[in-house]
CSV table of C-alpha atoms in Angstrom, one decimal:
chain,number,residue,atom,x,y,z
A,1,LEU,CA,-78.8,-23.5,-210.7
A,2,GLN,CA,-77.7,-26.6,-212.6
A,3,ASP,CA,-74.6,-28.2,-214.2
A,4,GLN,CA,-75.4,-27.6,-218.4
A,5,ALA,CA,-72.2,-29.6,-219.0
A,6,SER,CA,-70.7,-33.0,-218.4
A,7,VAL,CA,-68.2,-31.3,-216.1
A,8,SER,CA,-69.2,-29.5,-213.0
A,9,GLN,CA,-67.8,-25.8,-212.6
A,10,SER,CA,-67.7,-24.2,-209.3
A,11,GLU,CA,-65.8,-21.1,-209.5
A,12,PHE,CA,-67.3,-18.3,-212.0
A,13,ILE,CA,-65.9,-14.8,-212.7
A,14,ASN,CA,-68.5,-12.1,-213.1
A,15,PRO,CA,-68.0,-9.3,-215.5
A,16,LYS,CA,-69.5,-6.6,-212.7
A,17,THR,CA,-66.5,-4.6,-212.2
A,18,GLU,CA,-67.9,-1.0,-212.5
A,19,ALA,CA,-70.3,0.7,-210.2
A,20,TYR,CA,-74.0,2.1,-211.1
A,21,LYS,CA,-73.3,4.9,-213.1
A,22,VAL,CA,-75.9,8.2,-212.2
A,23,LYS,CA,-77.8,9.0,-215.2
A,24,PRO,CA,-80.6,11.8,-215.9
A,25,GLY,CA,-83.8,11.3,-213.6
A,26,ASP,CA,-82.1,9.8,-211.0
A,27,ARG,CA,-82.3,11.3,-207.2
A,28,LEU,CA,-79.4,11.7,-204.9
A,29,PHE,CA,-79.7,12.1,-201.0
A,30,LEU,CA,-76.5,14.4,-199.7
A,31,LYS,CA,-75.8,15.2,-196.4
A,32,VAL,CA,-72.8,17.5,-195.4
A,33,TYR,CA,-71.2,16.8,-192.1
A,34,SER,CA,-68.5,18.6,-190.3
A,35,SER,CA,-67.1,18.9,-186.9
A,36,ASP,CA,-67.4,22.6,-186.9
A,37,LYS,CA,-71.0,23.9,-185.3
A,38,GLN,CA,-71.4,26.4,-187.7
A,39,THR,CA,-71.0,24.9,-190.8
A,40,SER,CA,-73.0,21.8,-189.3
A,41,MET,CA,-75.8,23.9,-188.4
A,42,PHE,CA,-75.6,25.5,-191.8
A,43,PHE,CA,-76.2,22.3,-193.7
A,44,GLN,CA,-78.6,21.4,-191.0
A,45,THR,CA,-76.6,17.9,-189.6
A,46,ASP,CA,-77.0,19.1,-186.2
A,47,LEU,CA,-80.7,18.3,-186.6
A,48,PRO,CA,-82.0,15.1,-185.7
A,49,SER,CA,-83.1,12.9,-188.7
A,50,PHE,CA,-85.6,9.9,-189.4
A,51,MET,CA,-83.4,8.3,-192.3
A,52,ASN,CA,-86.8,6.8,-193.7
A,53,LYS,CA,-87.5,6.5,-197.4
A,54,THR,CA,-89.9,9.3,-197.6
A,55,TYR,CA,-87.1,11.8,-195.6
A,56,GLU,CA,-84.6,10.7,-197.9
A,57,TYR,CA,-86.8,11.4,-200.9
A,58,LEU,CA,-87.8,14.7,-200.0
A,59,ASN,CA,-84.4,15.8,-199.0
A,60,SER,CA,-82.8,14.6,-202.1
A,61,TYR,CA,-81.4,16.2,-205.3
A,62,PRO,CA,-82.6,15.7,-208.9
A,63,VAL,CA,-80.3,14.9,-211.8
A,64,ASP,CA,-81.7,16.9,-214.5
A,65,GLN,CA,-82.2,15.9,-218.0
A,66,GLN,CA,-79.0,17.1,-219.1
A,67,GLY,CA,-76.9,15.0,-216.1
A,68,TYR,CA,-76.5,18.1,-213.9
A,69,LEU,CA,-77.2,18.5,-210.5
A,70,ASN,CA,-77.9,21.5,-208.1
A,71,PHE,CA,-76.3,21.9,-204.8
A,72,SER,CA,-75.5,24.6,-202.1
A,73,PHE,CA,-72.3,26.4,-203.0
A,74,ILE,CA,-71.9,24.6,-206.4
A,75,GLU,CA,-73.2,25.9,-209.5
A,76,LYS,CA,-74.5,23.2,-211.8
A,77,LEU,CA,-72.3,20.0,-211.3
A,78,LYS,CA,-72.3,17.6,-214.1
A,79,VAL,CA,-72.4,14.2,-212.7
A,80,GLU,CA,-74.3,11.9,-215.3
A,81,GLY,CA,-71.6,9.0,-215.6
A,82,MET,CA,-70.3,9.1,-212.4
A,83,THR,CA,-70.4,6.6,-209.7
A,84,VAL,CA,-72.2,7.9,-206.6
A,85,TYR,CA,-69.0,7.9,-204.9
A,86,GLU,CA,-67.4,10.1,-207.4
A,87,VAL,CA,-70.4,12.6,-206.8
A,88,GLU,CA,-69.8,12.5,-203.3
A,89,LYS,CA,-65.8,13.1,-203.7
A,90,THR,CA,-66.6,15.8,-206.5
A,91,ILE,CA,-69.0,17.5,-204.2
A,92,GLN,CA,-67.1,17.1,-201.2
A,93,GLU,CA,-64.0,18.8,-202.9
A,94,ALA,CA,-66.2,21.6,-204.2
A,95,LEU,CA,-67.2,22.4,-200.5
A,96,LYS,CA,-63.7,22.6,-199.4
A,97,GLU,CA,-63.4,25.4,-201.4
A,98,TYR,CA,-66.1,27.2,-198.7
A,99,PHE,CA,-65.5,25.1,-195.7
A,100,LYS,CA,-62.9,23.5,-194.2
A,101,ASP,CA,-63.8,20.6,-192.6
A,102,VAL,CA,-66.8,18.6,-194.5
A,103,THR,CA,-67.4,15.3,-195.5
A,104,VAL,CA,-70.4,14.3,-198.1
A,105,VAL,CA,-72.4,11.1,-197.9
A,106,ALA,CA,-74.3,10.5,-201.2
A,107,LYS,CA,-76.9,7.7,-201.5
A,108,LEU,CA,-79.2,7.0,-204.8
A,109,VAL,CA,-82.6,6.6,-203.5
A,110,ASN,CA,-84.6,5.8,-206.8
A,111,PHE,CA,-83.1,2.1,-206.8
A,112,GLN,CA,-86.1,0.5,-207.2
A,113,ILE,CA,-86.9,-2.9,-209.1
A,114,THR,CA,-90.5,-4.6,-209.9
A,115,VAL,CA,-90.5,-8.1,-210.0
A,116,LEU,CA,-93.7,-9.6,-211.6
A,117,GLY,CA,-95.0,-13.0,-212.5
A,118,GLU,CA,-94.6,-16.2,-210.9
A,119,VAL,CA,-93.2,-15.5,-207.8
A,120,LEU,CA,-94.6,-15.5,-204.1
A,121,ASN,CA,-94.8,-11.6,-203.8
A,122,GLU,CA,-94.6,-9.5,-206.9
A,123,GLY,CA,-94.2,-5.8,-206.5
A,124,LYS,CA,-91.8,-3.0,-206.3
A,125,TYR,CA,-88.7,-2.7,-203.9
A,126,THR,CA,-86.7,-0.2,-202.9
A,127,ILE,CA,-83.0,-1.2,-202.6
A,128,ASN,CA,-80.8,-0.2,-199.9
A,129,GLU,CA,-77.5,-1.6,-201.1
A,130,GLU,CA,-74.9,-0.4,-203.8
A,131,ASN,CA,-76.1,-3.4,-206.2
A,132,ILE,CA,-78.3,-6.3,-206.2
A,133,ASN,CA,-78.0,-9.7,-208.4
A,134,LEU,CA,-80.8,-11.4,-210.1
A,135,LEU,CA,-81.1,-14.0,-207.5
A,136,GLN,CA,-81.1,-11.7,-204.7
A,137,ALA,CA,-84.2,-9.5,-206.4
A,138,LEU,CA,-86.2,-12.7,-207.1
A,139,ALA,CA,-85.5,-14.0,-203.6
A,140,LEU,CA,-87.0,-10.4,-202.2
A,141,ALA,CA,-90.3,-11.3,-204.2
A,142,GLY,CA,-90.2,-14.8,-202.3
A,143,GLY,CA,-88.8,-17.0,-205.1
A,144,ILE,CA,-90.1,-18.5,-208.1
A,145,GLU,CA,-93.4,-20.3,-207.8
A,146,ASP,CA,-93.8,-23.7,-209.2
A,147,PHE,CA,-95.4,-22.8,-212.2
A,148,GLY,CA,-92.8,-20.3,-212.9
A,149,ASN,CA,-90.8,-20.9,-215.8
A,150,ARG,CA,-87.1,-20.6,-214.6
A,151,LYS,CA,-85.6,-21.6,-218.4
A,152,GLU,CA,-87.2,-18.1,-219.6
A,153,VAL,CA,-87.1,-15.4,-217.1
A,154,ALA,CA,-87.3,-11.8,-218.5
A,155,LEU,CA,-85.0,-8.9,-217.6
A,156,ILE,CA,-86.0,-5.5,-219.0
A,157,ARG,CA,-83.3,-2.9,-219.1
A,158,GLN,CA,-83.6,0.7,-219.8
A,159,THR,CA,-81.9,2.3,-222.8
A,160,LYS,CA,-81.6,5.5,-224.0
A,161,ASP,CA,-84.1,4.8,-226.6
A,162,GLY,CA,-86.4,2.8,-224.3
A,163,SER,CA,-86.3,-0.6,-223.1
A,164,LYS,CA,-85.0,-3.8,-223.9
A,165,VAL,CA,-86.0,-7.6,-222.8
A,166,HIS,CA,-83.4,-10.3,-222.5
A,167,TYR,CA,-84.8,-13.7,-221.8
A,168,LEU,CA,-82.4,-15.5,-219.5
A,169,ASP,CA,-82.3,-19.5,-218.5
A,170,LEU,CA,-81.7,-19.3,-214.3
A,171,THR,CA,-81.3,-23.3,-214.3
A,172,ASP,CA,-77.7,-22.7,-216.5
A,173,LYS,CA,-75.1,-21.5,-214.0
A,174,ARG,CA,-73.2,-19.6,-216.4
A,175,ILE,CA,-75.9,-16.8,-215.7
A,176,LEU,CA,-73.6,-16.1,-212.8
A,177,GLU,CA,-71.0,-15.1,-215.6
A,178,SER,CA,-73.6,-12.9,-217.7
A,179,GLU,CA,-73.6,-9.1,-217.7
A,180,LEU,CA,-76.9,-9.3,-217.1
A,181,TYR,CA,-76.5,-11.0,-213.4
A,182,TYR,CA,-76.8,-7.6,-211.6
A,183,VAL,CA,-79.9,-5.8,-211.9
A,184,GLN,CA,-80.2,-1.8,-212.1
A,185,PRO,CA,-82.6,0.4,-211.0
A,186,GLY,CA,-85.7,0.8,-212.7
């Protein structure tokens, strides 16, 4: 990142104010905890779990093409447009009708990005955090190689109609203020 103007700026306001919104095709890992032993047994939280990626994926719930999620005791729940935290709280409230002491944990398990081009390690990366920015994504891939063009990095965003390509100049510090600074799943 370099200064593009004669005056150096050291603080940037990033427009990232809201968390990722659940979309059709997403998969959510849901775990229900309770201090009540019978409730815990019902949701199998008393069993040991090996929290690797395969376990999370196999025990996740898909969001259908209409934006609904099916989960125990809850009829189809419209989750499209909610944050993962909102899904967690909505399911927890719905389950409280049947169980007195429950806590729900939700996690997006299909937050994957692909980094291609002049980087040290091209590939598909699974993100375990709520969000990741463009510079962190490139760092995961080992950084841009010597012949990589930092002034024309392509960021592809999925839209309802397909894909849109944005070309970014990573040498310009103003990228820190861009709405494209945070990457999204896919």
